XYZ file of N, CA, C and O in Angstrom:
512
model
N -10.593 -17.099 7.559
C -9.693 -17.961 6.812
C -10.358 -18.474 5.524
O -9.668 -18.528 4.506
N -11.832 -18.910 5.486
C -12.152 -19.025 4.600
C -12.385 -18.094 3.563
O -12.625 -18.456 2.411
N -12.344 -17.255 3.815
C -12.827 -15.880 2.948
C -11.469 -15.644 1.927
O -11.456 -15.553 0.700
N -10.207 -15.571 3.008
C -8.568 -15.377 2.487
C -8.409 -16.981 1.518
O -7.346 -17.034 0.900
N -9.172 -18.008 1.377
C -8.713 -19.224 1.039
C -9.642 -18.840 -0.577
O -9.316 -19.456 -1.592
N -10.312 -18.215 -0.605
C -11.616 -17.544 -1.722
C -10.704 -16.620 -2.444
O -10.876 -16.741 -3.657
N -9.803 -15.748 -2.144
C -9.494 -14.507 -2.468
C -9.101 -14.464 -4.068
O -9.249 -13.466 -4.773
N -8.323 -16.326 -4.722
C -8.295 -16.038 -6.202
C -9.614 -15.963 -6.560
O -9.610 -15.450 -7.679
N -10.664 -16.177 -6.249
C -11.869 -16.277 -6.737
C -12.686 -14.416 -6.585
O -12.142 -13.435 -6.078
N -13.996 -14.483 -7.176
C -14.263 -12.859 -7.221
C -14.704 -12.946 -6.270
O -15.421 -13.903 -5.977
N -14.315 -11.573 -5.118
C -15.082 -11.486 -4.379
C -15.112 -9.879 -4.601
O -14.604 -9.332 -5.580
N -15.799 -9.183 -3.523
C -16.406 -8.244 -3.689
C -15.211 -7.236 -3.255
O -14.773 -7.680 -2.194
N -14.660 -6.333 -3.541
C -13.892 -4.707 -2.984
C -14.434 -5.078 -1.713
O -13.667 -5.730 -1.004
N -15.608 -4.814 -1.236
C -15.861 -4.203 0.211
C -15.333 -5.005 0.963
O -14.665 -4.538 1.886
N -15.457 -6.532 0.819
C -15.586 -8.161 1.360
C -13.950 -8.090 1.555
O -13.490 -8.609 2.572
N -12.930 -7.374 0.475
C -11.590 -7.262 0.533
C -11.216 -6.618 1.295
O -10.400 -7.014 2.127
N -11.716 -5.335 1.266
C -11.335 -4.090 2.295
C -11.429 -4.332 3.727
O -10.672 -3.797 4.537
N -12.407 -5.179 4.050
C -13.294 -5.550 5.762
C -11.485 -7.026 5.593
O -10.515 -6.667 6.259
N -11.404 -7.647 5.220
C -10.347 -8.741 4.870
C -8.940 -8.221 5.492
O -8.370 -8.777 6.430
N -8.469 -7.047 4.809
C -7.270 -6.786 4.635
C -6.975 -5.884 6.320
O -5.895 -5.799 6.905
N -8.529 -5.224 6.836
C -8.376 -4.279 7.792
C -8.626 -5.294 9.188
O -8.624 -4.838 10.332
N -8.862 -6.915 8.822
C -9.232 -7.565 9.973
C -7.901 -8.306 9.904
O -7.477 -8.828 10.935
N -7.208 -8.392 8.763
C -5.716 -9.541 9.202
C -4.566 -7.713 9.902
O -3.724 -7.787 10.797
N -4.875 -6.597 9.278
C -4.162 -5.825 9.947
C -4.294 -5.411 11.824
O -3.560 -4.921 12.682
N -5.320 -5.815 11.761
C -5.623 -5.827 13.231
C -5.085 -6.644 14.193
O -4.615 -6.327 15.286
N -5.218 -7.938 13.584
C -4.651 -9.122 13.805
C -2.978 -9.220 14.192
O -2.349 -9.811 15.070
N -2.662 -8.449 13.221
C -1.087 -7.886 13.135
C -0.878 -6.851 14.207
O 0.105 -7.012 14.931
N -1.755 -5.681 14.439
C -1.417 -4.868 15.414
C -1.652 -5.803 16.771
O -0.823 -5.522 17.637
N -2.622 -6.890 17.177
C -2.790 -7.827 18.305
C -1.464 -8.569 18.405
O -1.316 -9.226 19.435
N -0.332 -8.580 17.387
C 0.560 -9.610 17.657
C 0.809 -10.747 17.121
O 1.741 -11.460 17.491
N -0.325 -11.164 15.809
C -0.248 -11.946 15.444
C 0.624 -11.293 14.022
O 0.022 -10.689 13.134
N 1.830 -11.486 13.999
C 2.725 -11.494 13.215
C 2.829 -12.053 11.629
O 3.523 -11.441 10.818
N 2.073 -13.282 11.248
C 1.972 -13.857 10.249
C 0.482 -13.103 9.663
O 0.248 -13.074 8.454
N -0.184 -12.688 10.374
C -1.621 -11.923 9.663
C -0.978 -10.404 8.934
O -1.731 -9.761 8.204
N 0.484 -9.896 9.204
C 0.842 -8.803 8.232
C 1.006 -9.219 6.675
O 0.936 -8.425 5.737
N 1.224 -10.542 6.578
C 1.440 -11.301 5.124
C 0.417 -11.135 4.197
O 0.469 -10.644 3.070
N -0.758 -11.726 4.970
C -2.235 -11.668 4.897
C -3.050 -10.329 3.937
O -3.709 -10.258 2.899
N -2.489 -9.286 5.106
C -2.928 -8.137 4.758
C -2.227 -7.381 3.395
O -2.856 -6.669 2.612
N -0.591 -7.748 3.289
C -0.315 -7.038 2.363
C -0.787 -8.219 0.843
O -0.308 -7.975 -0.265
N -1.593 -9.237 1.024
C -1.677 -10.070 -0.172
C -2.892 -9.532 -0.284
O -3.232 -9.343 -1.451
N -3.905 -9.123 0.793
C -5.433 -8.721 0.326
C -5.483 -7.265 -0.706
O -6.046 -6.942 -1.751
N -4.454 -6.580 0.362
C -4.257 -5.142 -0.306
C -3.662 -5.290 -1.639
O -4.205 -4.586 -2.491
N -2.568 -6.110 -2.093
C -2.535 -5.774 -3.444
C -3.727 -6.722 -4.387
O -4.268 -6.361 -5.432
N -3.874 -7.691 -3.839
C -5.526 -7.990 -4.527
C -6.101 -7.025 -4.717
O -6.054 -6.708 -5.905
N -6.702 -6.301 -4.053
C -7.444 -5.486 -3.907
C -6.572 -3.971 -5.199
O -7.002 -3.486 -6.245
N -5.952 -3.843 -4.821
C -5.507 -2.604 -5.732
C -4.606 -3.328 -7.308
O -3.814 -2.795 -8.085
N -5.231 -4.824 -7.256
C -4.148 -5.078 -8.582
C -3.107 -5.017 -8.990
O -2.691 -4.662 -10.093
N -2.474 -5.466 -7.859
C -0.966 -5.767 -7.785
C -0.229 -6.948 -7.964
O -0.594 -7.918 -7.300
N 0.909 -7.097 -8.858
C 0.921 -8.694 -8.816
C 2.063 -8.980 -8.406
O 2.586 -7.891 -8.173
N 2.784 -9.789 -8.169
C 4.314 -9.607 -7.243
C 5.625 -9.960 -8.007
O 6.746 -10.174 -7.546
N 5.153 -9.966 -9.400
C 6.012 -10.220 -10.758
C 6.162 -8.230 -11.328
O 7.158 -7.551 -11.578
N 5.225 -8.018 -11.333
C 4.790 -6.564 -11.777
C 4.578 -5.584 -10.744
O 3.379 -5.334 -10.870
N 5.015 -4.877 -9.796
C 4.592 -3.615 -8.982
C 4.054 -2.389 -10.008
O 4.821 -1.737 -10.717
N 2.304 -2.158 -9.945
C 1.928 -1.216 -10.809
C 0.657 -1.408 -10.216
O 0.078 -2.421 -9.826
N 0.234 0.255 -10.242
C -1.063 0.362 -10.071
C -2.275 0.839 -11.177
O -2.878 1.887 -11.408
N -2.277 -0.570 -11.731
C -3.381 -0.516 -13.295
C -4.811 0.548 -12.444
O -5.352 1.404 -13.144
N -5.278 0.361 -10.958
C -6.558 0.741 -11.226
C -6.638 1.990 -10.319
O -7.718 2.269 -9.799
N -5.507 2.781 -10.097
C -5.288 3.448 -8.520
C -6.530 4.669 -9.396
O -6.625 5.070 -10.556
N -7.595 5.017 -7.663
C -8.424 5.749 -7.773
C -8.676 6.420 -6.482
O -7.969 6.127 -5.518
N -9.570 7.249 -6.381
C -9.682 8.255 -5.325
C -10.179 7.128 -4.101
O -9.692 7.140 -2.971
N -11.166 6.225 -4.523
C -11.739 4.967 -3.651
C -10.572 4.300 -3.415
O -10.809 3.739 -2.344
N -9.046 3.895 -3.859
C -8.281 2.813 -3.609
C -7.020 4.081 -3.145
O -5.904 3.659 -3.447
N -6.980 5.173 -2.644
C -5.783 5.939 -2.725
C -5.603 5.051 -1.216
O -4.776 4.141 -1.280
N -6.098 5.185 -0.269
C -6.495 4.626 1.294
C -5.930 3.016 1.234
O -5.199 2.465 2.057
N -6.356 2.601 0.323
C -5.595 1.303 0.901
C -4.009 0.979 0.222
O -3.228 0.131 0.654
N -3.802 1.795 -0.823
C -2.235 1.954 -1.737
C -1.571 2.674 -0.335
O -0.390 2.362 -0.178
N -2.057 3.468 0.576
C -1.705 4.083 1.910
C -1.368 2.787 2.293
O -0.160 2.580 2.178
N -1.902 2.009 2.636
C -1.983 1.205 3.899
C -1.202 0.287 3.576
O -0.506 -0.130 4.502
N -1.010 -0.356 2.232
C -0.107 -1.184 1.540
C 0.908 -0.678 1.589
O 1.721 -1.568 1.336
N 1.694 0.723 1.855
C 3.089 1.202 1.753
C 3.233 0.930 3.488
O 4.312 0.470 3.862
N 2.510 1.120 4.198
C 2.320 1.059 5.424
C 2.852 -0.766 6.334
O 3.491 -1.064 7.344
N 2.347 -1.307 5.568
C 2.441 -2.800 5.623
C 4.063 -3.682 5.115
O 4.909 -4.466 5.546
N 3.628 -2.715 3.683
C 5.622 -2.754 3.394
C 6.706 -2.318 4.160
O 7.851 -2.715 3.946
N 6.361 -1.387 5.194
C 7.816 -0.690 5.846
C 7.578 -1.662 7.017
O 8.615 -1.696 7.680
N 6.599 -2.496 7.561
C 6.617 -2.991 8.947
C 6.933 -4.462 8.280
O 7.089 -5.249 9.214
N 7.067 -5.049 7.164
C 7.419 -5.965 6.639
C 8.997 -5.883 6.460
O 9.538 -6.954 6.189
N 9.824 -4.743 6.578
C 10.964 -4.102 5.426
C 11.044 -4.469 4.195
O 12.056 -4.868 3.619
N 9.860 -4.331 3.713
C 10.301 -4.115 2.135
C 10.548 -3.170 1.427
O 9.863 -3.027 0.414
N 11.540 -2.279 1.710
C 11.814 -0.943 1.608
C 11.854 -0.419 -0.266
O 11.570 0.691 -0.714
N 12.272 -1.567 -0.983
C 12.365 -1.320 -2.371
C 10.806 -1.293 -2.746
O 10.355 -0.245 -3.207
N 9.969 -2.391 -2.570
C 8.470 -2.362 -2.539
C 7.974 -1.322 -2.262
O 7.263 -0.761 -3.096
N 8.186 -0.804 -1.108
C 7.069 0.488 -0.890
C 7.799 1.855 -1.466
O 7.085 2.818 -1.747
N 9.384 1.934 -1.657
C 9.497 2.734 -2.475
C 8.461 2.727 -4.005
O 7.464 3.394 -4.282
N 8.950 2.034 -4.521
C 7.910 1.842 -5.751
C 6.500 1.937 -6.090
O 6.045 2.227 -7.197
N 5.674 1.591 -4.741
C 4.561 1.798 -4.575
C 4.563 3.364 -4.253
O 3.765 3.915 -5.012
N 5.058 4.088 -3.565
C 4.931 5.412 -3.241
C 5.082 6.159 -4.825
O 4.152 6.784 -5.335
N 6.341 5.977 -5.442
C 6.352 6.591 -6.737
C 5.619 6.286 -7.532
O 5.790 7.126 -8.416
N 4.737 5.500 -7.902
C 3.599 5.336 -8.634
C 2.162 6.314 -8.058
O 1.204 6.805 -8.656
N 2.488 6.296 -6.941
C 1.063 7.161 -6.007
C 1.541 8.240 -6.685
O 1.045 8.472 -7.787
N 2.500 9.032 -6.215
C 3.579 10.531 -6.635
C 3.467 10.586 -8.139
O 3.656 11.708 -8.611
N 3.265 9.850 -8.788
C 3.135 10.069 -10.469
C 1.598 10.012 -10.570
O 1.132 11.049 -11.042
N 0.782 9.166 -10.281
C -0.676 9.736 -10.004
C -0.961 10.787 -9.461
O -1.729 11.615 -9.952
N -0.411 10.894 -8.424
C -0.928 12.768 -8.196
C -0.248 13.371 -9.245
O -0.989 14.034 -9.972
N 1.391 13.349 -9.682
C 1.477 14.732 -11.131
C 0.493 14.367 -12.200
O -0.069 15.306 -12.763
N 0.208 13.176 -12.557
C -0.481 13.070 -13.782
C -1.869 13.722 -13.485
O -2.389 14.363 -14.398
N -2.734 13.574 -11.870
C -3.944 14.298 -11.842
C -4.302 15.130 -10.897
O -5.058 14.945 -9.944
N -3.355 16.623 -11.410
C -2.962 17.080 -9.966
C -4.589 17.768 -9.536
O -4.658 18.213 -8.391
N -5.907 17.867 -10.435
C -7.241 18.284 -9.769
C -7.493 17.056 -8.990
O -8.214 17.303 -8.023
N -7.163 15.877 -9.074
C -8.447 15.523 -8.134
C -7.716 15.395 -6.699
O -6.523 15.206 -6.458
N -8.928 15.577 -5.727
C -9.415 15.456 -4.313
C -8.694 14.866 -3.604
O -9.153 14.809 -2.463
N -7.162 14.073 -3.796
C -6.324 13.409 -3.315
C -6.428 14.169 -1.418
O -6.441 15.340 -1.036
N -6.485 12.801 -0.616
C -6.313 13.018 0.417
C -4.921 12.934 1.317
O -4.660 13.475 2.391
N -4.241 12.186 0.608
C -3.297 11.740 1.361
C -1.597 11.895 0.443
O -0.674 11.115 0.678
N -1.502 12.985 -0.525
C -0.240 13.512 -1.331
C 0.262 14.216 -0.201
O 1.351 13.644 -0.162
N 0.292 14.803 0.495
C 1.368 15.109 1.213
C 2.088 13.721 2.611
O 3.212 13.609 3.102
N 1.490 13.343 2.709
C 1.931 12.317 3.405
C 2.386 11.198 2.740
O 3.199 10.470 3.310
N 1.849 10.842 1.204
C 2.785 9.848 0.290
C 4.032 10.326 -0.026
O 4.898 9.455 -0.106
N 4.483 11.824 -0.295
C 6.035 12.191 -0.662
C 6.276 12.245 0.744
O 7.361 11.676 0.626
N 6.206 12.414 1.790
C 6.770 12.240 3.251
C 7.223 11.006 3.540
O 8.264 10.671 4.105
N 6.048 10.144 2.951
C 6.851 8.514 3.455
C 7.879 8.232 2.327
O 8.932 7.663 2.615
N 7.606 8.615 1.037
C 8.686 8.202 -0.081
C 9.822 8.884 0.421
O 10.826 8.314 -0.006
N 10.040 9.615 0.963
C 11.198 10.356 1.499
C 12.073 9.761 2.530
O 13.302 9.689 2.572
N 10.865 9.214 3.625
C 11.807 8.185 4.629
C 11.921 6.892 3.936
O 12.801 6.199 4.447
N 11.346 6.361 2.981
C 11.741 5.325 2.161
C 13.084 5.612 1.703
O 13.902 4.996 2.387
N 13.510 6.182 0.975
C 14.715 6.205 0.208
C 15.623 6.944 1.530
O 16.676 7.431 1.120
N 15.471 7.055 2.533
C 16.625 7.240 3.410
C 16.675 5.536 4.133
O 17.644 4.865 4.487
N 15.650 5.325 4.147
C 15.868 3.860 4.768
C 16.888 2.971 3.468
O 17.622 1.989 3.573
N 16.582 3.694 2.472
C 17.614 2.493 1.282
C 18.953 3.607 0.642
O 19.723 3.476 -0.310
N 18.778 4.679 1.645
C 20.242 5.406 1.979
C 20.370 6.052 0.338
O 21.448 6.096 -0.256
N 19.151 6.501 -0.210
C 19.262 7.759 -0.923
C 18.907 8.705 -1.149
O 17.972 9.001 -1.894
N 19.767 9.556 -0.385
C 19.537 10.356 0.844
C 19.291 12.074 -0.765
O 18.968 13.209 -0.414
N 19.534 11.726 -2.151
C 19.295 12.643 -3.164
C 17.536 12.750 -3.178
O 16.657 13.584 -2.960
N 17.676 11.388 -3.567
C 15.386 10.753 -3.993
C 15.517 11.270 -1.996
O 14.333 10.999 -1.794
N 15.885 11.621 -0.957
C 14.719 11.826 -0.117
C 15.018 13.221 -0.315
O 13.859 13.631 -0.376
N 15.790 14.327 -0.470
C 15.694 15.528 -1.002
C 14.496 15.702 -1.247
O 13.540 16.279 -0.728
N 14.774 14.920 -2.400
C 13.731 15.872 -3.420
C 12.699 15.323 -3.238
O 11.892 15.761 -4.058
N 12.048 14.234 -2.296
C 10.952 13.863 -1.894
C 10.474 14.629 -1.061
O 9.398 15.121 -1.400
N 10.978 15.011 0.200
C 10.346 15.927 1.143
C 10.475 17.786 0.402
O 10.005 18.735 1.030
C-alpha cells in the first residue's frame, strides 16, 4: 500500500512491474478492488493517462504488460478501453513489422473479441 500511495512519485519500472503483478494476484485471490490497482500501475507504467489512451513509450520490454492491461480491461468491462489499447498495439506492430513482437497474434485475436463484445462484428472480421 505504501508503495501504490508513492506511485505519483518516481519509482522504478521493475518496483512497478512486481506492483501491478502483486495487486493482479490479489484480484485473481478475490480481492476485487486490487483489479483497479493493477490497471492504474499498468498504465503508469506504460504512460497512460485516462484523459488520453496512447502509448507514447510502447516497446518490446512494455509489449507484456500493454498485454496484461487489455487483460485487466475486459475483466473490468471496459470494452471501449481495451479496444483502443489493442489498436494502438496493432498499429505498432504495422508500423514495426521487424521487431521480435511476442504477442501480435494474440493482440488481433483479443481486438477481435473486443469489438464483438461492442457488437462490431465488421472491426472483428477484419481483426481475426
Amino acid at each position: 500500500d505504501h508503495l501504490f500511495s508513492s506511485l505519483d512519485k518516481s519509482i522504478s519500472k521493475e518496483n512497478q512491474r512486481w506492483l501491478a503483478n502483486y495487486y493482479f494476484q490479489q484480484y485473481q485471490k478475490g480481492d476485487a478492488k486490487s483489479l483497479i490497482r493493477t490497471a492504474i500501475v499498468l498504465e503508469k507504467l506504460l504512460g497512460i493517462t485516462p484523459e488520453a489512451l496512447s502509448l507514447p513509450n510502447l516497446s518490446l520490454d512494455v509489449e507484456a504488460e500493454a498485454i496484461k492491461l487489455a487483460e485487466v480491461y475486459a475483466k473490468a468491462k471496459r470494452w471501449t478501453d481495451r479496444a483502443k489499447l489493442l489498436e494502438m498495439l496493432s498499429k505498432e506492430y504495422r508500423i514495426h513489422p521487424n521487431n521480435p513482437w511476442k504477442y501480435q497474434r494474440m493482440a488481433n485475436f483479443e481486438l477481435g473479441k473486443t469489438y464483438l463484445e461492442l457488437e462490431e462484428k465488421e472491426k472483428a472480421l477484419h481483426a481475426f
